[in-house]
Tab-separated table of C-alpha atoms in Angstrom:
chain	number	residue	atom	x	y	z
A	1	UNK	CA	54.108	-76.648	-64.381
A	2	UNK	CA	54.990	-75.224	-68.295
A	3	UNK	CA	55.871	-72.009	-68.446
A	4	UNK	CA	52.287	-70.636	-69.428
A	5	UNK	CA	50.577	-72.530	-66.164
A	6	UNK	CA	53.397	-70.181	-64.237
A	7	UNK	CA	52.543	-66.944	-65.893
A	8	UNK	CA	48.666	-67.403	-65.317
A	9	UNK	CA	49.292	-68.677	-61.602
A	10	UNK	CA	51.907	-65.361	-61.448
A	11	UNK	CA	49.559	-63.183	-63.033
A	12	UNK	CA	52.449	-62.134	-65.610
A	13	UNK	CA	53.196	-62.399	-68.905
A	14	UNK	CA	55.342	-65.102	-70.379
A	15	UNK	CA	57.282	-62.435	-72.059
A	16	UNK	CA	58.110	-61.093	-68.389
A	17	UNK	CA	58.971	-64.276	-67.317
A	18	UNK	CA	61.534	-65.005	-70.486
A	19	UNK	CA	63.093	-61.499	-69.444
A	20	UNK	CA	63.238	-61.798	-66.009
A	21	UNK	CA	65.444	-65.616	-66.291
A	22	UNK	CA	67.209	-63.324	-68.753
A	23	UNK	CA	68.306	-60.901	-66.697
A	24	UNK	CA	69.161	-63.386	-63.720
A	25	UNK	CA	66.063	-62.418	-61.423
A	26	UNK	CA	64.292	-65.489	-61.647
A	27	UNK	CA	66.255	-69.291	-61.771
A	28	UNK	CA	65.500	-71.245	-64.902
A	29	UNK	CA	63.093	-74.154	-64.939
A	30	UNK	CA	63.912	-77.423	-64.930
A	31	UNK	CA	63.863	-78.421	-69.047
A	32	UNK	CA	62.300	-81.513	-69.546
A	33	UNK	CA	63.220	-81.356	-73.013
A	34	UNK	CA	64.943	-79.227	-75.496
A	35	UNK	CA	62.523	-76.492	-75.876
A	36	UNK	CA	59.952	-77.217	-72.322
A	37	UNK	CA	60.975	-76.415	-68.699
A	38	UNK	CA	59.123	-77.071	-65.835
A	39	UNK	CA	58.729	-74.327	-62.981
A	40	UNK	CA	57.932	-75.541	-59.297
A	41	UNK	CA	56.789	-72.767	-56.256
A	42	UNK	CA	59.723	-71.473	-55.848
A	43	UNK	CA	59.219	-69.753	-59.135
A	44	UNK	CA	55.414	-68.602	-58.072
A	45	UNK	CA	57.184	-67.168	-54.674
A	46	UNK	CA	59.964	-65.254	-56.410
A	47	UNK	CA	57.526	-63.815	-59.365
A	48	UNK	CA	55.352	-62.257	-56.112
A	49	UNK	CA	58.729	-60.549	-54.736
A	50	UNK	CA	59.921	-59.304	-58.130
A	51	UNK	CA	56.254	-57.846	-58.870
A	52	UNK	CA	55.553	-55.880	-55.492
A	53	UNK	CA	59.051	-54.756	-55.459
A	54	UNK	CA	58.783	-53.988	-58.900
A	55	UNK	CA	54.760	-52.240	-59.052
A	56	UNK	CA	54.227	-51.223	-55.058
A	57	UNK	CA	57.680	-50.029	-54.717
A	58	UNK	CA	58.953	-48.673	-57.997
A	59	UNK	CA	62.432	-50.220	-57.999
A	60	UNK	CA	64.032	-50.558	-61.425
A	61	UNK	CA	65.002	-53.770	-63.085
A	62	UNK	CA	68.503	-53.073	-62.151
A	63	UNK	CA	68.305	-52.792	-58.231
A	64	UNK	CA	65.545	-55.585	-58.086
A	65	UNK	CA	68.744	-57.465	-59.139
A	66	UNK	CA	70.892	-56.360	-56.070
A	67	UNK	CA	68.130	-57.135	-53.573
A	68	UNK	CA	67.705	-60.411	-54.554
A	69	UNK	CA	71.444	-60.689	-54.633
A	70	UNK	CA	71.414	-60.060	-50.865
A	71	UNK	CA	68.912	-62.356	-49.909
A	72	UNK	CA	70.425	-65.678	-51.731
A	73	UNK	CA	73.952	-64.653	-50.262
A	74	UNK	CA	73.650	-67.052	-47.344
A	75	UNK	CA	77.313	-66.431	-46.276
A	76	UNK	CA	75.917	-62.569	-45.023
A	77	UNK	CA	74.759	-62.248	-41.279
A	78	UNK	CA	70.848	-61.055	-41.252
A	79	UNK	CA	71.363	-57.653	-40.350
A	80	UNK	CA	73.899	-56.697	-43.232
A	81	UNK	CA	71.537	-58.678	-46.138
A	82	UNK	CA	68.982	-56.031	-44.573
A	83	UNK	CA	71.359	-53.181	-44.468
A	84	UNK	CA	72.468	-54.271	-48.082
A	85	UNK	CA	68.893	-55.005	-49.585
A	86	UNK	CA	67.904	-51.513	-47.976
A	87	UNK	CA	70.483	-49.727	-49.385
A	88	UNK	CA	69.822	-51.304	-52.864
A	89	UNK	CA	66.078	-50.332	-52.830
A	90	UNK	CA	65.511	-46.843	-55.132
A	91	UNK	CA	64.947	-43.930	-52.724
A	92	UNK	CA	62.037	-42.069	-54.136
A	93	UNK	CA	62.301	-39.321	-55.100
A	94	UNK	CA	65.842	-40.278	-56.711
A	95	UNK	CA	68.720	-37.789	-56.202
A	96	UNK	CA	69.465	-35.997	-60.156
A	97	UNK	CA	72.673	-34.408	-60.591
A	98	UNK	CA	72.406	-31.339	-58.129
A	99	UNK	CA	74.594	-28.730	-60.309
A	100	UNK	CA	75.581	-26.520	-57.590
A	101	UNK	CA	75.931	-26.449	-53.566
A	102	UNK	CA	77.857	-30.042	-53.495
A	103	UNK	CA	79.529	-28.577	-50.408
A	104	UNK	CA	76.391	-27.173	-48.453
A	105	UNK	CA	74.744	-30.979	-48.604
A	106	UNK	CA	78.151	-32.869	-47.193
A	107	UNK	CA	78.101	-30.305	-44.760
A	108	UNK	CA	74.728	-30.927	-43.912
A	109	UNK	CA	75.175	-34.853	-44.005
A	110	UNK	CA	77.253	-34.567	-41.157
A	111	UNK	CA	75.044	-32.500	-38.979
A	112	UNK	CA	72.206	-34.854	-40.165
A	113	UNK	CA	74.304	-37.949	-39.334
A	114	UNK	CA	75.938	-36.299	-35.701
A	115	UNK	CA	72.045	-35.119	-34.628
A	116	UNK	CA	70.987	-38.976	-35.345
A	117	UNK	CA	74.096	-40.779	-33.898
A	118	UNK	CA	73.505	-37.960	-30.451
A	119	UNK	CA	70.368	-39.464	-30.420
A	120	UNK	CA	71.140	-43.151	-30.244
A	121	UNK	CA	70.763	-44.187	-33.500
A	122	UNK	CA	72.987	-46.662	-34.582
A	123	UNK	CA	73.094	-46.140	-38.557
A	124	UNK	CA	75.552	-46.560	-41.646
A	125	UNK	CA	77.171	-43.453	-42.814
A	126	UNK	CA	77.419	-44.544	-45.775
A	127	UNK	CA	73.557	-44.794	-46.349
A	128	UNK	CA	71.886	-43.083	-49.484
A	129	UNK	CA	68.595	-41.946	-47.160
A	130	UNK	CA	71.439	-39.654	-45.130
A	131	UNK	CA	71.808	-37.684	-48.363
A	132	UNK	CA	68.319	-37.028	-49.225
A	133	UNK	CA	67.596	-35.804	-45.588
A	134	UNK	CA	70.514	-33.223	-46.061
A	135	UNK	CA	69.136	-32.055	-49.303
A	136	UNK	CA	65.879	-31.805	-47.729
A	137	UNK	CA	67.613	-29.901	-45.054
A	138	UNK	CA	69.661	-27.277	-47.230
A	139	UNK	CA	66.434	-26.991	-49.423
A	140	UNK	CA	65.047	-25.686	-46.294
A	141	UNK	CA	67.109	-23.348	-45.593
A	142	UNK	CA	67.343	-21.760	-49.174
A	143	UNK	CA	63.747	-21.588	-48.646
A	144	UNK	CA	62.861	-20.465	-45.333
A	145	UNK	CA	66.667	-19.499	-43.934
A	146	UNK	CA	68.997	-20.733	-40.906
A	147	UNK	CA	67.507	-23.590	-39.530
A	148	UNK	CA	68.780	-27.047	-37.598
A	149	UNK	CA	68.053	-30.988	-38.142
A	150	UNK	CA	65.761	-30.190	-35.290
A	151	UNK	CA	63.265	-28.797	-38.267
A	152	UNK	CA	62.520	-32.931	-38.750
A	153	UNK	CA	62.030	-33.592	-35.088
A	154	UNK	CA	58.284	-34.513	-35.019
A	155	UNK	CA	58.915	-37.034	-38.099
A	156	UNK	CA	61.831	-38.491	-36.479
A	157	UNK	CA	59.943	-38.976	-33.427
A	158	UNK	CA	57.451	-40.531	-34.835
A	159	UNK	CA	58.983	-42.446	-37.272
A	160	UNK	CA	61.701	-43.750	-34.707
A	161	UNK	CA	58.287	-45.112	-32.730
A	162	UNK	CA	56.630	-46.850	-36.139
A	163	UNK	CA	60.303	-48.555	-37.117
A	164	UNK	CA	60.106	-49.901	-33.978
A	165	UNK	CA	56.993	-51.400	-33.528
A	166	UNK	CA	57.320	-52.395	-37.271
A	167	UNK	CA	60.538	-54.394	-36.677
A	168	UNK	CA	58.955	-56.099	-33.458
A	169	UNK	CA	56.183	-57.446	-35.748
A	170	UNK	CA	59.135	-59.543	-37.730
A	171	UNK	CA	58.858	-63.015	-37.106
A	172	UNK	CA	62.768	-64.191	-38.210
A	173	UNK	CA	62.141	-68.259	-37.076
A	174	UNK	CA	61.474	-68.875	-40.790
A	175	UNK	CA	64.942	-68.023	-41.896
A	176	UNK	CA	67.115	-65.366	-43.408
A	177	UNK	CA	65.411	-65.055	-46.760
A	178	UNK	CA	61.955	-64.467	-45.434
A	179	UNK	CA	63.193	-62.121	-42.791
A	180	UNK	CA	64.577	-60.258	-45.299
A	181	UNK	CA	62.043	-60.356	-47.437
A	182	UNK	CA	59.144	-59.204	-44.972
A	183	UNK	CA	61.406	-55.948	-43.850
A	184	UNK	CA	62.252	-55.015	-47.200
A	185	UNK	CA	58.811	-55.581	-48.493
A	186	UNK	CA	57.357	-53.783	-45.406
A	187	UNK	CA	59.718	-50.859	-46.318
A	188	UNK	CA	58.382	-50.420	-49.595
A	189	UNK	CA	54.444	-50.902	-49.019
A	190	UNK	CA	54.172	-49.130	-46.077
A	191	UNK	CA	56.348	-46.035	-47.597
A	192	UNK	CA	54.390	-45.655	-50.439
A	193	UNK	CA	50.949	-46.014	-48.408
A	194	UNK	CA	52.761	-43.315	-45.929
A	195	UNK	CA	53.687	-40.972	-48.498
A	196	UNK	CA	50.414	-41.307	-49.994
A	197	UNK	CA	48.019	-40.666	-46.943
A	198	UNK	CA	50.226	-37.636	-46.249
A	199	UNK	CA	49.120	-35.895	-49.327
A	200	UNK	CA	45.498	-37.334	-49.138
A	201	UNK	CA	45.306	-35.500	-45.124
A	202	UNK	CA	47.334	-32.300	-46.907
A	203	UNK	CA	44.786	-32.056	-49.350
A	204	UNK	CA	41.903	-32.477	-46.469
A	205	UNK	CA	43.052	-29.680	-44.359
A	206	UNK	CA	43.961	-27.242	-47.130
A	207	UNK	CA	40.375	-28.156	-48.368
A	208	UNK	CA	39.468	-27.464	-44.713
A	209	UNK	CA	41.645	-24.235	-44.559
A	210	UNK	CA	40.835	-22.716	-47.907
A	211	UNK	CA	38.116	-23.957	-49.656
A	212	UNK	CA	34.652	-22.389	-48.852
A	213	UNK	CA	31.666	-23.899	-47.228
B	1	UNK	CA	71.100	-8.744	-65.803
B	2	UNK	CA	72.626	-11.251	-68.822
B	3	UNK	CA	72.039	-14.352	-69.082
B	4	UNK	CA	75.313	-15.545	-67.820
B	5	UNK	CA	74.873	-13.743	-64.560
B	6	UNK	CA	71.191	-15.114	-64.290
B	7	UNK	CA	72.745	-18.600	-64.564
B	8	UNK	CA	75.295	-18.131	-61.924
B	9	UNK	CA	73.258	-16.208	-59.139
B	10	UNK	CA	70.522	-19.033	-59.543
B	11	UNK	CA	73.386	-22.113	-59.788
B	12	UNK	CA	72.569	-23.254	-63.537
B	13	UNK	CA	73.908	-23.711	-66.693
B	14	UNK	CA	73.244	-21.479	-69.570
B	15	UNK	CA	72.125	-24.301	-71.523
B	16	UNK	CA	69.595	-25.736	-69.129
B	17	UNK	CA	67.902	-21.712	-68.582
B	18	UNK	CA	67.588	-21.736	-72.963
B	19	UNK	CA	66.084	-25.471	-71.685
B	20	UNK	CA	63.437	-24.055	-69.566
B	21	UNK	CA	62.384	-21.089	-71.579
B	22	UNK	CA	62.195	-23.512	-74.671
B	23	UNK	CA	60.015	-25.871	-72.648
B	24	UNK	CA	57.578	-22.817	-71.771
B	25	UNK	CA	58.993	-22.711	-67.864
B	26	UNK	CA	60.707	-19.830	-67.734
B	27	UNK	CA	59.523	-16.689	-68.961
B	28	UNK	CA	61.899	-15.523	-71.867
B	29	UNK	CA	63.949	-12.231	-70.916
B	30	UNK	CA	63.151	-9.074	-72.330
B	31	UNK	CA	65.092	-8.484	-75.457
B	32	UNK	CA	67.688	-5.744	-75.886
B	33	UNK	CA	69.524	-6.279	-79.170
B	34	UNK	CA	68.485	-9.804	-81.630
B	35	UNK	CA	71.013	-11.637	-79.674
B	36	UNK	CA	71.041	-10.272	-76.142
B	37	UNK	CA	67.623	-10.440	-73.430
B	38	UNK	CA	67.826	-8.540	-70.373
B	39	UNK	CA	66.557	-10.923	-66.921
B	40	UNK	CA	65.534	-9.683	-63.345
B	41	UNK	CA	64.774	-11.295	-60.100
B	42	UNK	CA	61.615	-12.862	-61.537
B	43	UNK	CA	63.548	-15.090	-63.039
B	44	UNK	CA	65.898	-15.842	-60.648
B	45	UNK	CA	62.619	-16.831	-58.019
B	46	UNK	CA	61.285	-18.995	-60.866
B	47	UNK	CA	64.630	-20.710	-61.020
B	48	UNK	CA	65.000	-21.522	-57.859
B	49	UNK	CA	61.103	-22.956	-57.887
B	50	UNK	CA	61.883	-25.434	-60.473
B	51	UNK	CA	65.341	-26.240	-59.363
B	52	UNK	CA	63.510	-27.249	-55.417
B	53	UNK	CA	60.355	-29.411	-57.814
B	54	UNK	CA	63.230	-31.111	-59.802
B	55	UNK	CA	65.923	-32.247	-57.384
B	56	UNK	CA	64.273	-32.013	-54.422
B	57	UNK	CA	61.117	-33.386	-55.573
B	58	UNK	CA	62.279	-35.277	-58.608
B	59	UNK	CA	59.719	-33.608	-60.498
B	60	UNK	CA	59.806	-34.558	-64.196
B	61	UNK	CA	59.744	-31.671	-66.371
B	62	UNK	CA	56.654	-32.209	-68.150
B	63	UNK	CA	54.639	-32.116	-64.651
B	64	UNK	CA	56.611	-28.957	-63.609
B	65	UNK	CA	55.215	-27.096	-66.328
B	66	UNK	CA	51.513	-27.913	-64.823
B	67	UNK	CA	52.347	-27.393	-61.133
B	68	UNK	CA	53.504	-23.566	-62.851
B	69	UNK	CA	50.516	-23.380	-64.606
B	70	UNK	CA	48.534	-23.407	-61.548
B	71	UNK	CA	49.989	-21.261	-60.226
B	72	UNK	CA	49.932	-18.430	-62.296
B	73	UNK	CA	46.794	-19.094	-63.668
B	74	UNK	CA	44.753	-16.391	-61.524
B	75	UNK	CA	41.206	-17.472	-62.377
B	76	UNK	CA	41.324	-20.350	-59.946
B	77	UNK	CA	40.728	-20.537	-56.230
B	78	UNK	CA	43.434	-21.133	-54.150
B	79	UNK	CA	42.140	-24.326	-52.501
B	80	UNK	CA	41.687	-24.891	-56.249
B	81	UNK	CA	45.215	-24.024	-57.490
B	82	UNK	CA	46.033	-26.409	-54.549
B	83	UNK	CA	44.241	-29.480	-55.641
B	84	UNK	CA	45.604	-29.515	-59.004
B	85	UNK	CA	48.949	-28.363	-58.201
B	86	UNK	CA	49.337	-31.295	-55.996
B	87	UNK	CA	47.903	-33.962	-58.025
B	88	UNK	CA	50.481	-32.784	-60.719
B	89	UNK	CA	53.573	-33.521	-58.251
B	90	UNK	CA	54.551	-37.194	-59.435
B	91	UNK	CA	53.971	-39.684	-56.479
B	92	UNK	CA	56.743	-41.633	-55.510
B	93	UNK	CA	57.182	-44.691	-56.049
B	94	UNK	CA	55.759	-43.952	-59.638
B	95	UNK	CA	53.308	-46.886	-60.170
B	96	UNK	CA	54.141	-48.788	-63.024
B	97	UNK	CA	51.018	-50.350	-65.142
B	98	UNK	CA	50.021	-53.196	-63.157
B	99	UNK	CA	49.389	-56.044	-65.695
B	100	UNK	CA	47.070	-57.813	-63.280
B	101	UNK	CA	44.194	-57.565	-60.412
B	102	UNK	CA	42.740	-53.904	-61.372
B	103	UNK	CA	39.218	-55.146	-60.126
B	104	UNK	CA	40.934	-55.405	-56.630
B	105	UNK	CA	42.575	-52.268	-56.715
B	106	UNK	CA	39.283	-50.491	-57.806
B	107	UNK	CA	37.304	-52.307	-55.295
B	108	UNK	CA	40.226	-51.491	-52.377
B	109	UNK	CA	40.315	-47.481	-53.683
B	110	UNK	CA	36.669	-47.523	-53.300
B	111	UNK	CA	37.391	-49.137	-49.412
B	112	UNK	CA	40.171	-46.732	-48.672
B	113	UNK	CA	37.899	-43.469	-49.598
B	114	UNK	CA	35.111	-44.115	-47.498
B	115	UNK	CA	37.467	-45.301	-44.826
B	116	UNK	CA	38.635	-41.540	-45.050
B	117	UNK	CA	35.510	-39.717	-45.690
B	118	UNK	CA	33.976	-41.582	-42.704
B	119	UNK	CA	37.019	-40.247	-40.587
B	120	UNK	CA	35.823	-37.108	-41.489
B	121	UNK	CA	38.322	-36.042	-44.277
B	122	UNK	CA	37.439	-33.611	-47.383
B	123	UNK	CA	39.178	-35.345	-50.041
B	124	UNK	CA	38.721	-35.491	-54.325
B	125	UNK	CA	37.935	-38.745	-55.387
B	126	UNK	CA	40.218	-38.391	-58.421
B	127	UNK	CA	43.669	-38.052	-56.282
B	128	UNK	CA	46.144	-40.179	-57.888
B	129	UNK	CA	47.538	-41.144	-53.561
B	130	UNK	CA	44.285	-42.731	-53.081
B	131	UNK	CA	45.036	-45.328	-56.183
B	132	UNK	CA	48.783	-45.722	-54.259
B	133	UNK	CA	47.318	-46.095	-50.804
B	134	UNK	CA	45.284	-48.657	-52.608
B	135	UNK	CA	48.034	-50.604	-54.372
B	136	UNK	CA	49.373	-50.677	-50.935
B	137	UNK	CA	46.401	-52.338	-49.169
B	138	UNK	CA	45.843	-54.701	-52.103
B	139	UNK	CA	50.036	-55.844	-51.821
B	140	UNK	CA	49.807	-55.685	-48.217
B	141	UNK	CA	46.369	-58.687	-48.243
B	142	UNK	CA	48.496	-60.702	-51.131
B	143	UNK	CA	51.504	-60.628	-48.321
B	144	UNK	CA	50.066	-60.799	-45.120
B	145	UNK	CA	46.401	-62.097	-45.857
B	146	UNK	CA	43.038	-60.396	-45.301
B	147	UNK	CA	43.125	-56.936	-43.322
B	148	UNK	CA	40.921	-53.299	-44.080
B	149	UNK	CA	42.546	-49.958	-44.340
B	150	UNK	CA	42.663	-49.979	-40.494
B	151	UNK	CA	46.092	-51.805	-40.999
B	152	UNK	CA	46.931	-48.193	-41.579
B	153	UNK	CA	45.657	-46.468	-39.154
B	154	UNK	CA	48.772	-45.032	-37.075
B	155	UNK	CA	50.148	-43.603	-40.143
B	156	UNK	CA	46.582	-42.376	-40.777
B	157	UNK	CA	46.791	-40.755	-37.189
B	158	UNK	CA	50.417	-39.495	-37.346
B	159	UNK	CA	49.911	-37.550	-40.962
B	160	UNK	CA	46.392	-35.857	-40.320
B	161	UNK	CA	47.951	-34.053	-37.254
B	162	UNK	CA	51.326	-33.344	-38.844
B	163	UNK	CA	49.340	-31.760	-41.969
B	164	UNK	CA	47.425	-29.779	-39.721
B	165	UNK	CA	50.304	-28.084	-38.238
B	166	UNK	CA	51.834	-27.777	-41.537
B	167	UNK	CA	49.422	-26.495	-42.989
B	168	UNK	CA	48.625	-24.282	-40.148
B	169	UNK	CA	52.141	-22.152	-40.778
B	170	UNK	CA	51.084	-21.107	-44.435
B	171	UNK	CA	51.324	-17.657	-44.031
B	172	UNK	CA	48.586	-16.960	-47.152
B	173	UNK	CA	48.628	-12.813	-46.617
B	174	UNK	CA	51.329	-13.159	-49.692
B	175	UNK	CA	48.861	-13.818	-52.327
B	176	UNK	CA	47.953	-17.321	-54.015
B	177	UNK	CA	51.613	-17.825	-56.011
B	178	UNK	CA	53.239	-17.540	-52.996
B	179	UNK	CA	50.830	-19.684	-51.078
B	180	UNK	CA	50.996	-22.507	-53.170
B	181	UNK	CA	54.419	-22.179	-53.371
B	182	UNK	CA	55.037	-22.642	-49.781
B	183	UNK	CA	52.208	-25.322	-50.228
B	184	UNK	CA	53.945	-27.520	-52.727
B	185	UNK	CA	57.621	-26.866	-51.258
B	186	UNK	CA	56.616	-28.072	-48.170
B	187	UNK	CA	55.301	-31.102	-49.424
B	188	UNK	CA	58.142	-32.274	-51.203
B	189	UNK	CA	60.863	-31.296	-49.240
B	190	UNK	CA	58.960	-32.640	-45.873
B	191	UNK	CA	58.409	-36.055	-47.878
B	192	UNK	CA	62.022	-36.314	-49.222
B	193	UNK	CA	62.724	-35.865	-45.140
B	194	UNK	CA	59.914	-38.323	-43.698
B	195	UNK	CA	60.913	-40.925	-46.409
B	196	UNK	CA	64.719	-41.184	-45.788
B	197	UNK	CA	64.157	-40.470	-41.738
B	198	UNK	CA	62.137	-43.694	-41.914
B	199	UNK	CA	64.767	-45.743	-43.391
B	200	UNK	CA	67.218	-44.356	-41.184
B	201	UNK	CA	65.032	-45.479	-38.293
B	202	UNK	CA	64.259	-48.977	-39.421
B	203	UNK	CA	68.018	-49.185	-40.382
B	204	UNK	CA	68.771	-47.934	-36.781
B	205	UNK	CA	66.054	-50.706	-35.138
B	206	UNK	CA	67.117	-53.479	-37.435
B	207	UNK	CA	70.924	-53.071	-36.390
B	208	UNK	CA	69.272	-53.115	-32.786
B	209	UNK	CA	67.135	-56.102	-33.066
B	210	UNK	CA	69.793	-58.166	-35.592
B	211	UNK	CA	73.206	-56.959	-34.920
B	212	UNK	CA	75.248	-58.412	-32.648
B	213	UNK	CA	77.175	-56.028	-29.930
C-alpha cells in the first residue's frame, strides 16, 4: 500500500511515519519508483508497537529506539532481549538529578537488592527499577524515620504473585519477537492501568474517610 | 538563618531556593537589610515538600505550585484539598495526545466508571486516572481482542485494600496541611515503590520462566 493507505490503516499521520523511518524505528518501504514506496503488514504491526509504547506507556522517541533494538537482535537469548527491552523502557516517574544524599540511596540499593535476592529473587543489579525503590525507601525514612525494605512487603507480595501469573499467561511458540513484545507491552499497559486504579481507590476511601455524608 | 545555611540544612543550591521563591513556591524570607532575608524552619519543611514531589514524584514544577496551593488554601475541605491535590500530581506515564480513536477512549472511560461506582467506589468523574485506566483497556482490546474492565480486576482487588490500610494510618489530629501532606507523600513515594517492585518481580519470573540454569 502508498504511504497514505498506511497512515489511515495506522491511524497516524504521514508526517509520523516520515519521522519515524527517519529516526530508524520503522524499515523503509519498498520504492517502486523514485519518489513512491510501498509498505506491506509488517509496517501496520510495527506502527501498533511504536504507538502503545509510545501513548499507553510514555516512552520517549529515544528508548522506543532501544526496545526495538532488542527485539530484531536475533543473536540475544529470550530472556536477555526481555531483560534488555525492560531495562530500556522509561521508569515513570524518571529519576532527576537528586542534589544531595547520593550515598544514603547506594546504601539503600544494597539493602533493597540483599532483602530481594534473601527472598529468592533472581534479578540484575544493575537494573534502573532497584534505584527508584531505594529512593522510595530513603524518602521514607526522611519522612517518617528508621525504617526497613520490609515497609514494601505487602506490594512485593503481591506483586511477586501478579508477575507470576502474568508471565504464565505468555504464550512464547510464536517466536522471540512476539514474546518480547507481549511482556514488554504487558509491562507498560498494565503499569499504567495499576498506577491509575491505585489513585482512583485512594481517592474512594479518602472520600470515604473524610468527606461528609 | 541565611540563605546559605537554609540551602545546606535542606540539601539545595542557592540558586534553585531564589528558583522556588521566584516561581511563587517558597515563601520569600523576611528581609533584614536590601540584600540579606532572614529564613526559619518553615522554610526548611517546605523544602523538603517540594524536593519529595520533584524527585520522588517527578513532579513538574508548574503542578507543584497547585498541589501547594491546596494546601494552604484553608477555605477548602480536607477531602476537598485531597481531590484536587491529587489530580494535580502528574500521572505517570504522562499520556501523550493520542492522534486517533478518542470515541473509544470516551466510550471505555464511561465503561471503567460505572464498573467502579457499581463496585461501590466514591469517585469524581473528572479524575485524570480514570482517562489512563481507560487508555489502558482500549490498548489492552487493540492487543489482546475484546475484554471489559474485569480484565482488571485483581489489580482492582489488590489496590482498594492496600488504600484502605493506607489510608487508614493518616494520623489527621495534625491539621489539614499536614494531612494532605502525608496524603500526597504517600502516594508518590508508595507508587515510585509498587512500580519498580513490579518490574523487579516480572524481571525475577521472566529469568525463571526463560533463563536457563
Amino acid at each position: 500500500v502508498k504511504v497514505s493507505e498506511l497512515a489511515r490503516d495506522a491511524g497516524v499521520s504521514v508526517a509520523t511515519i516520515k519521522y519515524y523511518v527517519r529516526e530508524g524505528l520503522l524499515h523503509p518501504g519498498r520504492l517502486t519508483s523514485a519518489t513512491q514506496a510501498e509498505y506491506d503488514a509488517s509496517h501496520v504491526e510495527r506502527l501498533g508497537l511504536i504507538r502503545v509504547l509510545r501513548d499507553v506507556g510514555g516512552v520517549p522517541v529515544a528508548s522506543i529506539g532501544a526496545v526495538l533494538d532488542a527485539i530484531d537482535d536475533t543473536r540475544l537469548p529470550l530472556w536477555e532481549t526481555i531483560r534488555t527491552a525492560h531495562h530500556s523502557l522509561a521508569l515513570h516517574p524518571a529519576p532527576e538529578p537528586v542534589d544531595d544524599a547520593p550515598g544514603d540511596v547506594t546504601t539503600a540499593r544494597e539493602e533493597v537488592l540483599q532483602y530481594l535476592v534473601t527472598r529468592g529473587w533472581d534479578i540484575d543489579d544493575g537494573s534502573p527499577a532497584l534505584g527508584a525503590v531505594a529512593e522510595a525507601l530513603v524518602a521514607a525514612r526522611e519522612l517518617w524515620g528508621p525504617t526497613g525494605v520490609d515497609l514494601f512487603e505487602p506490594y512485593i507480595e503481591t506483586v511477586d504473585t501478579m508477575a507470576g501469573e502474568e508471565l504464565s499467561y505468555i504464550d512464547d511458540s510464536h517466536g522471540k519477537s512476539a514474546t518480547v513484545q507481549q511482556v514488554i507491552v504487558g509491562t507498560v499497559v498494565f503499569e499504567r492501568a495499576l498506577v491509575a486504579l491505585r489513585r482512583l481507590a485512594q481517592q474512594h476511601h479518602s472520600n470515604t474517610r473524610f468527606k461528609p455524608r
